Amino acid sequence: MAKKSVASLQTGSKRLSKAIKMVKSPKSGAYTFEEAIMAPEDVKDYFDKK
């Protein structure tokens, strides 16, 4: 994992974060980006899991 990015989003009464994680492919060795929108409390767990 080479880069982490987090953006805060607000929609109505919910507060959400968009997390972008860079992941290296085991097959080709190329990097891809995974995006997810989640609650701010879950961002740390998202980056910790592989």
mmCIF file of N, CA, C and O in Angstrom:
data_model
loop_
_atom_site.group_PDB
_atom_site.id
_atom_site.type_symbol
_atom_site.label_atom_id
_atom_site.label_comp_id
_atom_site.label_asym_id
_atom_site.label_seq_id
_atom_site.Cartn_x
_atom_site.Cartn_y
_atom_site.Cartn_z
ATOM 1 N N MET A 1 0.846 -1.167 0.000
ATOM 2 C CA MET A 1 0.000 0.000 0.000
ATOM 3 C C MET A 1 0.893 1.232 0.000
ATOM 4 O O MET A 1 1.708 1.412 0.888
ATOM 5 N N ALA A 2 0.708 2.065 -1.001
ATOM 6 C CA ALA A 2 1.623 3.172 -1.147
ATOM 7 C C ALA A 2 1.020 4.524 -0.774
ATOM 8 O O ALA A 2 1.727 5.395 -0.324
ATOM 9 N N LYS A 3 -0.283 4.698 -0.956
ATOM 10 C CA LYS A 3 -0.841 6.019 -0.731
ATOM 11 C C LYS A 3 -2.220 5.919 -0.095
ATOM 12 O O LYS A 3 -2.976 5.022 -0.406
ATOM 13 N N LYS A 4 -2.542 6.874 0.780
ATOM 14 C CA LYS A 4 -3.845 6.939 1.424
ATOM 15 C C LYS A 4 -4.444 8.309 1.159
ATOM 16 O O LYS A 4 -3.743 9.306 1.205
ATOM 17 N N SER A 5 -5.743 8.326 0.912
ATOM 18 C CA SER A 5 -6.425 9.599 0.711
ATOM 19 C C SER A 5 -7.804 9.512 1.335
ATOM 20 O O SER A 5 -8.498 8.523 1.171
ATOM 21 N N VAL A 6 -8.210 10.559 2.038
ATOM 22 C CA VAL A 6 -9.525 10.583 2.667
ATOM 23 C C VAL A 6 -10.157 11.942 2.415
ATOM 24 O O VAL A 6 -9.520 12.970 2.576
ATOM 25 N N ALA A 7 -11.416 11.938 1.982
ATOM 26 C CA ALA A 7 -12.160 13.181 1.780
ATOM 27 C C ALA A 7 -13.432 13.110 2.612
ATOM 28 O O ALA A 7 -14.057 12.059 2.708
ATOM 29 N N SER A 8 -13.834 14.226 3.210
ATOM 30 C CA SER A 8 -15.062 14.251 4.010
ATOM 31 C C SER A 8 -16.234 14.673 3.136
ATOM 32 O O SER A 8 -16.121 15.599 2.341
ATOM 33 N N LEU A 9 -17.328 13.977 3.273
ATOM 34 C CA LEU A 9 -18.541 14.278 2.522
ATOM 35 C C LEU A 9 -19.681 14.468 3.508
ATOM 36 O O LEU A 9 -19.763 13.761 4.507
ATOM 37 N N GLN A 10 -20.571 15.409 3.230
ATOM 38 C CA GLN A 10 -21.741 15.583 4.069
ATOM 39 C C GLN A 10 -22.971 15.545 3.187
ATOM 40 O O GLN A 10 -23.063 16.287 2.204
ATOM 41 N N THR A 11 -23.904 14.656 3.516
ATOM 42 C CA THR A 11 -25.164 14.565 2.797
ATOM 43 C C THR A 11 -26.278 14.567 3.828
ATOM 44 O O THR A 11 -26.423 13.624 4.599
ATOM 45 N N GLY A 12 -27.043 15.619 3.869
ATOM 46 C CA GLY A 12 -28.127 15.713 4.838
ATOM 47 C C GLY A 12 -27.603 15.634 6.257
ATOM 48 O O GLY A 12 -26.753 16.405 6.661
ATOM 49 N N SER A 13 -28.099 14.678 7.018
ATOM 50 C CA SER A 13 -27.684 14.546 8.415
ATOM 51 C C SER A 13 -26.549 13.547 8.585
ATOM 52 O O SER A 13 -26.002 13.415 9.660
ATOM 53 N N LYS A 14 -26.200 12.820 7.512
ATOM 54 C CA LYS A 14 -25.136 11.821 7.608
ATOM 55 C C LYS A 14 -23.792 12.431 7.235
ATOM 56 O O LYS A 14 -23.691 13.223 6.316
ATOM 57 N N ARG A 15 -22.765 12.043 7.955
ATOM 58 C CA ARG A 15 -21.395 12.471 7.636
ATOM 59 C C ARG A 15 -20.659 11.240 7.130
ATOM 60 O O ARG A 15 -20.569 10.234 7.824
ATOM 61 N N LEU A 16 -20.130 11.323 5.916
ATOM 62 C CA LEU A 16 -19.455 10.196 5.291
ATOM 63 C C LEU A 16 -18.055 10.593 4.850
ATOM 64 O O LEU A 16 -17.768 11.764 4.670
ATOM 65 N N SER A 17 -17.203 9.600 4.670
ATOM 66 C CA SER A 17 -15.856 9.825 4.161
ATOM 67 C C SER A 17 -15.624 8.914 2.976
ATOM 68 O O SER A 17 -16.082 7.777 2.949
ATOM 69 N N LYS A 18 -14.900 9.437 1.990
ATOM 70 C CA LYS A 18 -14.514 8.642 0.827
ATOM 71 C C LYS A 18 -13.034 8.330 0.968
ATOM 72 O O LYS A 18 -12.210 9.231 1.038
ATOM 73 N N ALA A 19 -12.716 7.045 1.024
ATOM 74 C CA ALA A 19 -11.330 6.617 1.190
ATOM 75 C C ALA A 19 -10.838 5.986 -0.105
ATOM 76 O O ALA A 19 -11.542 5.186 -0.714
ATOM 77 N N ILE A 20 -9.639 6.348 -0.514
ATOM 78 C CA ILE A 20 -9.026 5.804 -1.719
ATOM 79 C C ILE A 20 -7.729 5.126 -1.318
ATOM 80 O O ILE A 20 -6.867 5.747 -0.704
ATOM 81 N N LYS A 21 -7.618 3.848 -1.668
ATOM 82 C CA LYS A 21 -6.448 3.061 -1.273
ATOM 83 C C LYS A 21 -5.763 2.538 -2.536
ATOM 84 O O LYS A 21 -6.406 2.064 -3.451
ATOM 85 N N MET A 22 -4.457 2.617 -2.567
ATOM 86 C CA MET A 22 -3.667 2.112 -3.688
ATOM 87 C C MET A 22 -3.175 0.713 -3.330
ATOM 88 O O MET A 22 -2.512 0.524 -2.307
ATOM 89 N N VAL A 23 -3.518 -0.272 -4.174
ATOM 90 C CA VAL A 23 -3.220 -1.671 -3.881
ATOM 91 C C VAL A 23 -2.420 -2.269 -5.029
ATOM 92 O O VAL A 23 -2.740 -2.061 -6.196
ATOM 93 N N LYS A 24 -1.380 -3.020 -4.680
ATOM 94 C CA LYS A 24 -0.547 -3.662 -5.693
ATOM 95 C C LYS A 24 -1.129 -5.027 -6.043
ATOM 96 O O LYS A 24 -1.418 -5.836 -5.159
ATOM 97 N N SER A 25 -1.294 -5.293 -7.334
ATOM 98 C CA SER A 25 -1.835 -6.561 -7.797
ATOM 99 C C SER A 25 -0.791 -7.662 -7.648
ATOM 100 O O SER A 25 0.354 -7.496 -8.065
ATOM 101 N N PRO A 26 -1.161 -8.807 -7.054
ATOM 102 C CA PRO A 26 -0.187 -9.888 -6.904
ATOM 103 C C PRO A 26 0.188 -10.545 -8.236
ATOM 104 O O PRO A 26 1.284 -11.060 -8.377
ATOM 105 N N LYS A 27 -0.716 -10.504 -9.208
ATOM 106 C CA LYS A 27 -0.450 -11.129 -10.512
ATOM 107 C C LYS A 27 0.541 -10.330 -11.346
ATOM 108 O O LYS A 27 1.598 -10.811 -11.724
ATOM 109 N N SER A 28 0.172 -9.076 -11.652
ATOM 110 C CA SER A 28 0.966 -8.284 -12.590
ATOM 111 C C SER A 28 1.939 -7.327 -11.918
ATOM 112 O O SER A 28 2.850 -6.829 -12.563
ATOM 113 N N GLY A 29 1.714 -7.023 -10.653
ATOM 114 C CA GLY A 29 2.576 -6.073 -9.963
ATOM 115 C C GLY A 29 2.155 -4.628 -10.186
ATOM 116 O O GLY A 29 2.780 -3.721 -9.678
ATOM 117 N N ALA A 30 1.098 -4.415 -10.970
ATOM 118 C CA ALA A 30 0.610 -3.060 -11.242
ATOM 119 C C ALA A 30 -0.227 -2.574 -10.058
ATOM 120 O O ALA A 30 -0.798 -3.368 -9.313
ATOM 121 N N TYR A 31 -0.300 -1.270 -9.888
ATOM 122 C CA TYR A 31 -1.094 -0.682 -8.815
ATOM 123 C C TYR A 31 -2.487 -0.333 -9.323
ATOM 124 O O TYR A 31 -2.651 0.151 -10.431
ATOM 125 N N THR A 32 -3.491 -0.565 -8.479
ATOM 126 C CA THR A 32 -4.864 -0.182 -8.771
ATOM 127 C C THR A 32 -5.399 0.601 -7.587
ATOM 128 O O THR A 32 -4.849 0.535 -6.487
ATOM 129 N N PHE A 33 -6.458 1.343 -7.817
ATOM 130 C CA PHE A 33 -7.061 2.149 -6.761
ATOM 131 C C PHE A 33 -8.394 1.547 -6.353
ATOM 132 O O PHE A 33 -9.201 1.193 -7.206
ATOM 133 N N GLU A 34 -8.624 1.432 -5.055
ATOM 134 C CA GLU A 34 -9.891 0.979 -4.507
ATOM 135 C C GLU A 34 -10.516 2.152 -3.776
ATOM 136 O O GLU A 34 -9.870 2.784 -2.946
ATOM 137 N N GLU A 35 -11.783 2.442 -4.096
ATOM 138 C CA GLU A 35 -12.495 3.536 -3.454
ATOM 139 C C GLU A 35 -13.660 2.995 -2.651
ATOM 140 O O GLU A 35 -14.292 2.025 -3.043
ATOM 141 N N ALA A 36 -13.943 3.625 -1.525
ATOM 142 C CA ALA A 36 -15.079 3.235 -0.697
ATOM 143 C C ALA A 36 -15.591 4.456 0.047
ATOM 144 O O ALA A 36 -14.816 5.319 0.444
ATOM 145 N N ILE A 37 -16.916 4.526 0.200
ATOM 146 C CA ILE A 37 -17.548 5.589 0.974
ATOM 147 C C ILE A 37 -18.085 4.951 2.247
ATOM 148 O O ILE A 37 -18.818 3.967 2.188
ATOM 149 N N MET A 38 -17.681 5.510 3.394
ATOM 150 C CA MET A 38 -18.038 4.895 4.672
ATOM 151 C C MET A 38 -18.108 5.953 5.764
ATOM 152 O O MET A 38 -17.767 7.112 5.532
ATOM 153 N N ALA A 39 -18.498 5.528 6.944
ATOM 154 C CA ALA A 39 -18.513 6.409 8.109
ATOM 155 C C ALA A 39 -17.069 6.720 8.519
ATOM 156 O O ALA A 39 -16.182 5.878 8.350
ATOM 157 N N PRO A 40 -16.813 7.909 9.032
ATOM 158 C CA PRO A 40 -15.445 8.283 9.410
ATOM 159 C C PRO A 40 -14.790 7.341 10.422
ATOM 160 O O PRO A 40 -13.578 7.185 10.425
ATOM 161 N N GLU A 41 -15.591 6.686 11.250
ATOM 162 C CA GLU A 41 -15.034 5.781 12.262
ATOM 163 C C GLU A 41 -14.436 4.524 11.631
ATOM 164 O O GLU A 41 -13.570 3.880 12.216
ATOM 165 N N ASP A 42 -14.894 4.150 10.437
ATOM 166 C CA ASP A 42 -14.453 2.917 9.791
ATOM 167 C C ASP A 42 -13.231 3.087 8.890
ATOM 168 O O ASP A 42 -12.703 2.109 8.376
ATOM 169 N N VAL A 43 -12.780 4.310 8.686
ATOM 170 C CA VAL A 43 -11.684 4.568 7.746
ATOM 171 C C VAL A 43 -10.393 3.884 8.186
ATOM 172 O O VAL A 43 -9.709 3.255 7.377
ATOM 173 N N LYS A 44 -10.041 3.967 9.447
ATOM 174 C CA LYS A 44 -8.795 3.365 9.940
ATOM 175 C C LYS A 44 -8.799 1.858 9.710
ATOM 176 O O LYS A 44 -7.790 1.292 9.255
ATOM 177 N N ASP A 45 -9.920 1.199 9.979
ATOM 178 C CA ASP A 45 -10.011 -0.249 9.763
ATOM 179 C C ASP A 45 -9.884 -0.588 8.287
ATOM 180 O O ASP A 45 -9.288 -1.610 7.923
ATOM 181 N N TYR A 46 -10.441 0.249 7.414
ATOM 182 C CA TYR A 46 -10.375 0.025 5.968
ATOM 183 C C TYR A 46 -8.915 0.037 5.479
ATOM 184 O O TYR A 46 -8.507 -0.806 4.705
ATOM 185 N N PHE A 47 -8.126 0.982 5.985
ATOM 186 C CA PHE A 47 -6.722 1.061 5.556
ATOM 187 C C PHE A 47 -5.865 -0.026 6.214
ATOM 188 O O PHE A 47 -4.859 -0.443 5.645
ATOM 189 N N ASP A 48 -6.248 -0.501 7.378
ATOM 190 C CA ASP A 48 -5.466 -1.545 8.062
ATOM 191 C C ASP A 48 -5.643 -2.915 7.451
ATOM 192 O O ASP A 48 -4.704 -3.712 7.457
ATOM 193 N N LYS A 49 -6.830 -3.241 6.939
ATOM 194 C CA LYS A 49 -7.037 -4.569 6.370
ATOM 195 C C LYS A 49 -6.442 -4.660 4.975
ATOM 196 O O LYS A 49 -6.319 -3.675 4.273
ATOM 197 N N LYS A 50 -6.038 -5.875 4.605
ATOM 198 C CA LYS A 50 -5.411 -6.066 3.300
ATOM 199 C C LYS A 50 -6.324 -6.792 2.378
ATOM 200 O O LYS A 50 -7.220 -7.435 2.674
#
